[in-house]
Coordinates of C-alpha atoms in Angstrom, one line a residue:
X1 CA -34.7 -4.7 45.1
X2 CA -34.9 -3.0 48.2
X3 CA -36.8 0.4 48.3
X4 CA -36.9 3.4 50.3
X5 CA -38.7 6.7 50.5
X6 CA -36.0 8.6 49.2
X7 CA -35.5 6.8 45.7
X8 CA -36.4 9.8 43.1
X9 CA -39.4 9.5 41.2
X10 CA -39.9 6.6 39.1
X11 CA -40.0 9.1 35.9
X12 CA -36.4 10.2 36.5
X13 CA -35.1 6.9 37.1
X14 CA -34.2 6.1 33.2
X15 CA -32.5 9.1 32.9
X16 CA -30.5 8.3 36.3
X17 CA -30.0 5.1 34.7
X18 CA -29.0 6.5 31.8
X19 CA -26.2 9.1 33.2
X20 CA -24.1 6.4 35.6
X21 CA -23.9 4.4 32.5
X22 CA -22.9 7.4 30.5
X23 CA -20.4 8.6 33.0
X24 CA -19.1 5.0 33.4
X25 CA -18.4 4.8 29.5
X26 CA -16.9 8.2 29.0
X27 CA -14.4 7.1 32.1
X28 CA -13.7 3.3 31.0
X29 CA -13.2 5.5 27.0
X30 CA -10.9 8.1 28.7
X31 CA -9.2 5.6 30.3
X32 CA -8.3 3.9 27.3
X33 CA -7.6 6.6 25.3
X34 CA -5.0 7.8 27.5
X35 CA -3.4 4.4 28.4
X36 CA -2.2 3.2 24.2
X37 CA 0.6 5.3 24.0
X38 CA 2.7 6.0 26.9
X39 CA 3.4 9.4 28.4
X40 CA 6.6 9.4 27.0
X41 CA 7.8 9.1 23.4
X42 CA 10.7 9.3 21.2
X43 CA 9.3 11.8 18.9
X44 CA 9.1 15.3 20.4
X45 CA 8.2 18.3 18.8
X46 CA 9.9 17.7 15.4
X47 CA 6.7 19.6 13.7
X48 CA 7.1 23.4 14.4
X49 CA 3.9 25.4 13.8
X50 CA 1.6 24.7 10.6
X51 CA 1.9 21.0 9.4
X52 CA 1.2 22.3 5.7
X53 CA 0.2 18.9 4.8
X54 CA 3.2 18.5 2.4
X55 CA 1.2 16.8 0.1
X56 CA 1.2 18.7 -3.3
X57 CA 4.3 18.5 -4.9
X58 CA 4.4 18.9 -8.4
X59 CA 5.5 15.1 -8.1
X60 CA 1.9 14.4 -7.7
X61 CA 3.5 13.3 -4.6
X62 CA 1.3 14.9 -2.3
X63 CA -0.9 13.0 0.2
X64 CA 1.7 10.1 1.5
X65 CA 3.4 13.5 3.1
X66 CA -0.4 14.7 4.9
X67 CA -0.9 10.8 6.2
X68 CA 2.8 10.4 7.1
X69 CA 2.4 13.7 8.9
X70 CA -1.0 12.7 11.0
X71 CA 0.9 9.6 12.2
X72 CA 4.3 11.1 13.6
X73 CA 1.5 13.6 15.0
X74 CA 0.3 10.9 16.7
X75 CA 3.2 9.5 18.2
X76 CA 4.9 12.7 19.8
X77 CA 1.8 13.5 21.3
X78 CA 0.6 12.1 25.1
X79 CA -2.9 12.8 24.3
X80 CA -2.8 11.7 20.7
X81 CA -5.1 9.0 21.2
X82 CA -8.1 11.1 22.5
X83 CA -8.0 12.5 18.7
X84 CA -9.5 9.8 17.4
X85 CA -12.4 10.1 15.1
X86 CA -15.0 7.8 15.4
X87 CA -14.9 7.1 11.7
X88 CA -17.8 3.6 11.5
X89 CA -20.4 4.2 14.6
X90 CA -22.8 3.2 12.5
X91 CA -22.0 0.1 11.0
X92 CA -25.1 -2.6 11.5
X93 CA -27.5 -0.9 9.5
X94 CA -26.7 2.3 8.1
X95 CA -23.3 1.3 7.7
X96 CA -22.8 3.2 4.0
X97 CA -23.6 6.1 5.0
X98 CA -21.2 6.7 7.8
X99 CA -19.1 9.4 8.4
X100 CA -16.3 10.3 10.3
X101 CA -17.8 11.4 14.1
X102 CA -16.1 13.5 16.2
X103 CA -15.7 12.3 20.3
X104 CA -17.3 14.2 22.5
X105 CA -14.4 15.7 24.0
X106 CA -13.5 18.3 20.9
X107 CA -10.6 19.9 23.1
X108 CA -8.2 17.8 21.0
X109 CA -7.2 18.2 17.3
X110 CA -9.7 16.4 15.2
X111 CA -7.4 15.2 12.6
X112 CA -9.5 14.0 10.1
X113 CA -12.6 16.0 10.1
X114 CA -12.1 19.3 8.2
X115 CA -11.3 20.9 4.2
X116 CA -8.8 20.9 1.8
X117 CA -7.7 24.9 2.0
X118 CA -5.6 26.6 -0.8
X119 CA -2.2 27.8 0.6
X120 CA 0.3 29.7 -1.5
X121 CA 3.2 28.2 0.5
X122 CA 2.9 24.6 -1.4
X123 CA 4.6 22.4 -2.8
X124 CA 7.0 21.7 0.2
X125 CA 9.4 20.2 -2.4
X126 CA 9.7 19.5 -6.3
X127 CA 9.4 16.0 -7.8
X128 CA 12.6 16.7 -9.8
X129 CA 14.8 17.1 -6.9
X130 CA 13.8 14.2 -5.4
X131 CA 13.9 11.8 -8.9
X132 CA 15.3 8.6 -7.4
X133 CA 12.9 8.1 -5.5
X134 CA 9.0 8.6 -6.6
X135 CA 7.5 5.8 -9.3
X136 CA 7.3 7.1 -12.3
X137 CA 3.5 6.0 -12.5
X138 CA 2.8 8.6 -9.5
X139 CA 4.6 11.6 -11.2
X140 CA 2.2 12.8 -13.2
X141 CA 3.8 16.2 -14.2
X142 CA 6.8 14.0 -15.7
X143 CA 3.9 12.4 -17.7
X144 CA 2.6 16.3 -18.7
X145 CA 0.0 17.4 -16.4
X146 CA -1.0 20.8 -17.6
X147 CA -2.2 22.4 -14.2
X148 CA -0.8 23.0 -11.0
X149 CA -3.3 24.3 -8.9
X150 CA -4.3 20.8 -7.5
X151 CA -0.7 21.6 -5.4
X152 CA -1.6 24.8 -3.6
X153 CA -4.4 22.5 -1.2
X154 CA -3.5 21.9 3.0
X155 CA -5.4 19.7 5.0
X156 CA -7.2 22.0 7.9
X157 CA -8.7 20.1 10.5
X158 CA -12.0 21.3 11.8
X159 CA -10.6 22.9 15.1
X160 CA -6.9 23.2 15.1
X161 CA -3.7 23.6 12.9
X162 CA -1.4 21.4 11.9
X163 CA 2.3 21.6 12.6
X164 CA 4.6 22.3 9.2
X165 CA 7.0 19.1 9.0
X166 CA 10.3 19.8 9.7
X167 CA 12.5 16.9 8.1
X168 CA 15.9 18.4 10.3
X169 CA 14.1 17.8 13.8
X170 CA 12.1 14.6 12.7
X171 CA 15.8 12.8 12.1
X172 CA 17.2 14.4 15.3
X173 CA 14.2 12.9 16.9
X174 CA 14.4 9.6 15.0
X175 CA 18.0 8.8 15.3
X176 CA 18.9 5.6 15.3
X177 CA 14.9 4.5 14.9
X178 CA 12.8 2.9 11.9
X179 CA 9.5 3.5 10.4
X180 CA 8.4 0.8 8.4
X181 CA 5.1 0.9 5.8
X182 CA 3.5 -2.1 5.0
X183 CA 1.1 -3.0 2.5
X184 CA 0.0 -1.9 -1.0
X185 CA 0.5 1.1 -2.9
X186 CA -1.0 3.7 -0.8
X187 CA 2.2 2.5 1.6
X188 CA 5.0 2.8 -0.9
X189 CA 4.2 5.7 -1.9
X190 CA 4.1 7.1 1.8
X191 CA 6.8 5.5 1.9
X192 CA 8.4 7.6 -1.3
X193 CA 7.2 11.1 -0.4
X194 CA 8.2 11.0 3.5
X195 CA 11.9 10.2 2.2
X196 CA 11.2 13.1 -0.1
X197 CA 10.0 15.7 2.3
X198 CA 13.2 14.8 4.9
X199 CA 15.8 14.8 1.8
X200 CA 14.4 18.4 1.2
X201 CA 15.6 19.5 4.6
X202 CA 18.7 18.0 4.9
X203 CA 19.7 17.9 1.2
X204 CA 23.7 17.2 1.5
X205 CA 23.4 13.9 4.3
X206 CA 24.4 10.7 3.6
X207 CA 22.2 8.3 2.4
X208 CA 22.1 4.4 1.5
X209 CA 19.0 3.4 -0.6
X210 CA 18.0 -0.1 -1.7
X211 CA 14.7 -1.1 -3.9
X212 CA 13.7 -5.0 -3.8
X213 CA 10.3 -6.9 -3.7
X214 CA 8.9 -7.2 -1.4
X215 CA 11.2 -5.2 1.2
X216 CA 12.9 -1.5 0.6
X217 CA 14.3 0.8 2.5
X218 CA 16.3 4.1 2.3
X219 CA 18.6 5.1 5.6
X220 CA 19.8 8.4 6.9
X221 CA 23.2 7.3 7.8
X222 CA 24.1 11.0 9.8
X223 CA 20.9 10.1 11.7
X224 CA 21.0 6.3 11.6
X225 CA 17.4 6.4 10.7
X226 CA 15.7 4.3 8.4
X227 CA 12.5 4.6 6.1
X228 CA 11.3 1.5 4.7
X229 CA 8.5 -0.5 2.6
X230 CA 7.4 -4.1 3.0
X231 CA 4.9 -5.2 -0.1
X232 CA 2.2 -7.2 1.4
X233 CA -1.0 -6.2 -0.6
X234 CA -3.0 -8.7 1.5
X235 CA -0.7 -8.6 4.4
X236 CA -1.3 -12.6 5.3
X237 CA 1.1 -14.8 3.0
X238 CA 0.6 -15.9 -0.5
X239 CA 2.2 -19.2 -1.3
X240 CA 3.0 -21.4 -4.7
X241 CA 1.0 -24.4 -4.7
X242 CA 1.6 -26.8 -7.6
X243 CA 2.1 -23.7 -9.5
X244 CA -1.1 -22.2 -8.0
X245 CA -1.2 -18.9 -5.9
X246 CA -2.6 -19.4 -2.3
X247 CA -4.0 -16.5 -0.3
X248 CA -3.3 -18.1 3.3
X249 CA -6.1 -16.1 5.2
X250 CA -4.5 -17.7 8.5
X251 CA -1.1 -17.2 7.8
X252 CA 1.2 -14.2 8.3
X253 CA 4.5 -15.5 9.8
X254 CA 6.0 -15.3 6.1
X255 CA 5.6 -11.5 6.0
X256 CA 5.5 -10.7 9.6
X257 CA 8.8 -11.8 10.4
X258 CA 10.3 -8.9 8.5
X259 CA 8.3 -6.7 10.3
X260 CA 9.4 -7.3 14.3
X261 CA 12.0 -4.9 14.8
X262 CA 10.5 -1.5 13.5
X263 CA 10.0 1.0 16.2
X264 CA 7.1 2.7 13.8
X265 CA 4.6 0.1 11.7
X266 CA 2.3 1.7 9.6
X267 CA -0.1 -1.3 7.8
X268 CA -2.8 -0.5 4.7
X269 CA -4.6 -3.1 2.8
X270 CA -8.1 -2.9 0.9
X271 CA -7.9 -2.5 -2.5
X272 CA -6.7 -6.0 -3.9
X273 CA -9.3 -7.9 -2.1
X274 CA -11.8 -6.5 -5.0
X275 CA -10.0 -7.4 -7.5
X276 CA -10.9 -9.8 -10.2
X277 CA -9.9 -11.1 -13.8
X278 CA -6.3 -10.7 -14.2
X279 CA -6.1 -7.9 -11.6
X280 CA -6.9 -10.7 -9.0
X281 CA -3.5 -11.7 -6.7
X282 CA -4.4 -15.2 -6.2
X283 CA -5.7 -17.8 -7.7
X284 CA -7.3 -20.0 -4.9
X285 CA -8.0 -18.7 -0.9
X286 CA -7.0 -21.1 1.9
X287 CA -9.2 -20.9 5.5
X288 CA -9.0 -23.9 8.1
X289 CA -7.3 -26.3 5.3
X290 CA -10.3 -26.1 2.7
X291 CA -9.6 -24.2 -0.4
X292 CA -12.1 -21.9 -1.9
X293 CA -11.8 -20.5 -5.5
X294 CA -13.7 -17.4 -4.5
X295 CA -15.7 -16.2 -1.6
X296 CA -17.6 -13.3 0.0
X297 CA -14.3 -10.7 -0.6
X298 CA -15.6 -8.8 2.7
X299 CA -15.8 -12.2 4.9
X300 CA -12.3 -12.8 3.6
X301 CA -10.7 -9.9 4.2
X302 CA -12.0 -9.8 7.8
X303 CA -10.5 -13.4 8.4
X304 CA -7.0 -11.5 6.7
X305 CA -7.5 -8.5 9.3
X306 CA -8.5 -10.9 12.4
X307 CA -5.2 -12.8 11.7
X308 CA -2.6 -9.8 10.9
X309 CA -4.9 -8.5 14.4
X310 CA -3.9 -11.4 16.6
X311 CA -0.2 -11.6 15.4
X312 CA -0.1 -7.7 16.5
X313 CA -1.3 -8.9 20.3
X314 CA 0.9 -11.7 20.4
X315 CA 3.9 -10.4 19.1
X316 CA 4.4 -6.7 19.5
X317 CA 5.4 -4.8 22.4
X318 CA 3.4 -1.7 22.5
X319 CA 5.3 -0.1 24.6
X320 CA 8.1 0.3 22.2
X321 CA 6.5 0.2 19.1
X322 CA 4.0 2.1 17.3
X323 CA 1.1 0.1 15.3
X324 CA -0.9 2.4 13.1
X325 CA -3.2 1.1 10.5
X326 CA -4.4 3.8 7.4
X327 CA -8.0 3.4 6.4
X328 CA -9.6 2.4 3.4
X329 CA -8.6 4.8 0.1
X330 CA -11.4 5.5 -1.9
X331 CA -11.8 5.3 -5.5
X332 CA -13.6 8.1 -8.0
X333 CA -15.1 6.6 -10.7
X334 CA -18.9 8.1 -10.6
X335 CA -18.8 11.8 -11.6
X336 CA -22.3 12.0 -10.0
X337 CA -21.0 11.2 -6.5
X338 CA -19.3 14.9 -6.4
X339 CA -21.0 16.4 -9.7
X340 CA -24.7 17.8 -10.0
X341 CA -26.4 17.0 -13.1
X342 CA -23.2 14.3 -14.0
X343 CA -24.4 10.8 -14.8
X344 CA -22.3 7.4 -15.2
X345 CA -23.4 7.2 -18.8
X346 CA -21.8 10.2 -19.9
X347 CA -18.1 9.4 -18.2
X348 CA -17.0 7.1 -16.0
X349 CA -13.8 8.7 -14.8
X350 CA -12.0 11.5 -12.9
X351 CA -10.1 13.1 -16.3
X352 CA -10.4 16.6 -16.1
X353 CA -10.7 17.0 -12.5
X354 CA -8.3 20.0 -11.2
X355 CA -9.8 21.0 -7.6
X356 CA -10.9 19.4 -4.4
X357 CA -14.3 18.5 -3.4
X358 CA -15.4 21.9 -1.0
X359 CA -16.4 21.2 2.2
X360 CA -16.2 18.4 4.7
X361 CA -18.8 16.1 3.2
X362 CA -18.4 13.7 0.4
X363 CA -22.0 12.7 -0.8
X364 CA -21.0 9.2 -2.4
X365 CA -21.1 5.8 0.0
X366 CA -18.4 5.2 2.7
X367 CA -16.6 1.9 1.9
X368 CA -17.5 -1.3 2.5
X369 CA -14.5 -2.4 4.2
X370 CA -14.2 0.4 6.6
X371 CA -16.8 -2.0 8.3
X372 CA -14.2 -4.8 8.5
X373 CA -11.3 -2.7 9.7
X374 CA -13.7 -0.9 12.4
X375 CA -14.9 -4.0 13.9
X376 CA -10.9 -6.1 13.8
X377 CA -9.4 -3.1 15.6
X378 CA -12.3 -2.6 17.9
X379 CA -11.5 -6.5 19.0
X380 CA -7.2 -5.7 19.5
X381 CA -6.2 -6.0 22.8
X382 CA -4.1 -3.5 22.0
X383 CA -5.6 -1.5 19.3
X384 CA -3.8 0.0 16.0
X385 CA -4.1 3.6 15.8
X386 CA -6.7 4.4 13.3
X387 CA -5.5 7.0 10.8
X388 CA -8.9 7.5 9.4
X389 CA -8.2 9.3 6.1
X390 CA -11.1 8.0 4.0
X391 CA -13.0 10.7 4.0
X392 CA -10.6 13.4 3.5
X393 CA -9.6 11.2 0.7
X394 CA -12.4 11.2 -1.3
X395 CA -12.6 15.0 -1.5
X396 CA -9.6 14.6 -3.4
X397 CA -11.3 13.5 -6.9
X398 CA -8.5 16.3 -8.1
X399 CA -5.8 13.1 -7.0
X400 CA -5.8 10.2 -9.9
X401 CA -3.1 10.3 -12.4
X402 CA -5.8 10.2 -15.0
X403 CA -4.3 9.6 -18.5
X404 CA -0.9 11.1 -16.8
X405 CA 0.8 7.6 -15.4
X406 CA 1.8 6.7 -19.0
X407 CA -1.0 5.0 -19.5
X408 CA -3.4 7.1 -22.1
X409 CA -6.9 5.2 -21.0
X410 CA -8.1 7.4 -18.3
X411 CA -11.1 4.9 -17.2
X412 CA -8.3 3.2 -15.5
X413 CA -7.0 5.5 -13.0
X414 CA -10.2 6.5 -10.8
X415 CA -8.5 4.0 -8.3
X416 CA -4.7 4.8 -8.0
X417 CA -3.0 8.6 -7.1
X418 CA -1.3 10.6 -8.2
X419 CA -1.5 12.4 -5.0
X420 CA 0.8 10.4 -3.1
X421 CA -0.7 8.4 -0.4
X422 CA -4.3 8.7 -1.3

């Protein structure tokens, strides 16, 4: 390299190094923050002032409305993008201990960095006008919850305040539009409290419902806009082998077709890749034509992601359709995580439980999988919007139907909500 008398001092070189590179980065990050959603979008501002997360119904039905809320958020915004938390920096060797990190650039609403809050104004709507709709599994004040204070919780992001959902304006600006969940539970019953909170506002419209497996959907016919579920735990395809249930970890064309024509997709999976025993979904895995009867359940769901990932690129136009993909839900089976002086031995579930964790740290490990996910969207062309709700998850250890889902063994339901969406 050629040298003259004016180069600075070789001490201050690094750090002139070191701030190109940084201003480089922060352009090239900017750059794509601002180029995923275009300037112009077909939601406006259908959330007038205080999004009250509208997730504590006395359904249970609570958290599908905060996550459904952060998403249409998200897609009526132009500069919805440079909200994104930086939820998995840290992921080669302090991985479990991750948390959500906020961008530099703070000027934007930090959607998933904050506290649970108490507001008086909750529920946004009762479980028992809205019947037809939420699993009976989920309503756990059917089932005889005693308390009700778990309701009276908002989500308040670290620097701003949410919008309140306003169900009237969200069809207006929906008409003739779809939003589709797909996934596991966590996106049905999104799915159910979304349909809930807009039935609130416009009680006496028209309405055409249909309930199948693996696809349902429930339509606004004033509005011509459509809510709907497609159950793909795994989201690749499961087939029938000689009798024999194949996870295809390459193969998504059965389930994806059904997804093409949504203007909104809103994917979730985690949960049922750890499962075993007769919880399992499958009974052998299929990758590159050999058949495995078990493998490394991260290393398999990372082949899953890389392949729902690549039909995404290939087959979605982002520039009329929405991809958002919902982190992983967290479970609460270890009172010590959130409990001083609480120890495994003693219980091992969340019974009991009737308020949020305070504050906006959760002192248990960050999931596994959030790994996975972090890396496959980081490699998109075009990358699904990260709703990172993980952490604001696990504060809610108030959330599990307990011994109120019908099922009286509480041990069981540390995993599932009764907080929708969860």
């Amino acid at each position: 390299m050629h040298t003259t008398k004016h180069n600075p001092p070789r001490s201050y070189l690094p750090l002139l190094f070191f701030c190109i590179f940084f201003i480089v980065v922060t352009l090239s990050f900017l750059y794509s923050c601002f180029s995923v959603l275009p300037p112009s979008t077909f939601l406006s501002p259908f959330l007038p002032r205080r999004m009250s997360l509208a997730c504590f119904q006395p359904s249970c039905n609570l958290l599908a409305s905060c996550f459904a809320i952060f998403f249409l958020v998200l897609i009526q915004t132009k500069t919805a993008t440079s909200a994104v938390i930086m939820s998995t920096r840290n992921h080669h060797n302090n991985y479990h201990h991750s948390r959500p990190m906020l961008q530099s650039n703070q000027s934007t609403c930090a959607l998933f960095v904050g506290a649970w809050v108490r507001d008086e104004s909750y529920p946004l709507y009762e479980s028992s006008n809205c019947p037809a709709i939420i699993d009976a599994e989920f309503n756990c004040q059917m089932y005889g919850r005693p308390d009700s204070e778990y309701l009276k919780y908002r989500w308040q992001p670290l620097n701003c305040e949410l919008p309140r959902f306003n169900g009237l304006e969200f069809l207006l600006k929906m008409r003739g539009k779809s939003i589709m969940f797909v996934g596991d539970s966590l996106g049905r019953n999104q799915w159910e409290s979304l349909i809930c909170m807009i039935s609130s506002s416009v009680p006496r419209t028209s309405t055409q419902m249909s309930r199948g497996d693996p696809f349902s959907f429930f339509k606004f016919l004033d509005y011509d806009a459509t809510v709907s579920f497609y159950k793909a735990p795994y989201l690749v395809d499961i087939d029938l082998v000689q009798g024999k249930r194949v996870l295809r970890l390459e193969e998504i064309s059965g389930n994806a077709n059904a997804w093409r024509n949504a203007d909104v997709l809103v994917f979730n999976t985690g949960h049922w890749w750890n499962h075993r025993g007769s919880l399992q979904g499958w009974d052998y895995m299929e990758s590159g034509g050999t058949y495995y009867q078990d493998m490394d359940r991260l290393v398999a769901l990372e082949r899953g992601l890389g392949t729902w990932a690549k039909w995404v690129d290939a087959t979605i136009d982002a520039t009329r359709t929405r991809v958002f993909f919902q982190s992983i839900s967290p479970t609460h089976y270890n009172p010590s995580e959130w409990s001083a002086g609480t120890t495994t031995s003693t219980t091992k579930n969340c019974y009991g439980e009737t308020t949020p964790v305070s504050g906006s740290t959760y002192p248990g490990e960050y999931p596994d999988q959030m790994r996975v996910v972090d890396t496959v969207i980081r490699g998109m062309q075009n990358p699904a919007y990260l709703l990172d709700i993980t952490t604001l998850s696990e504060l809610r250890k108030d959330g599990h139907p307990s011994i109120y889902s019908g099922d009286l063994s509480p041990s069981s339901e540390g995993q599932s909500w009764s907080i929708c969406g969860l």
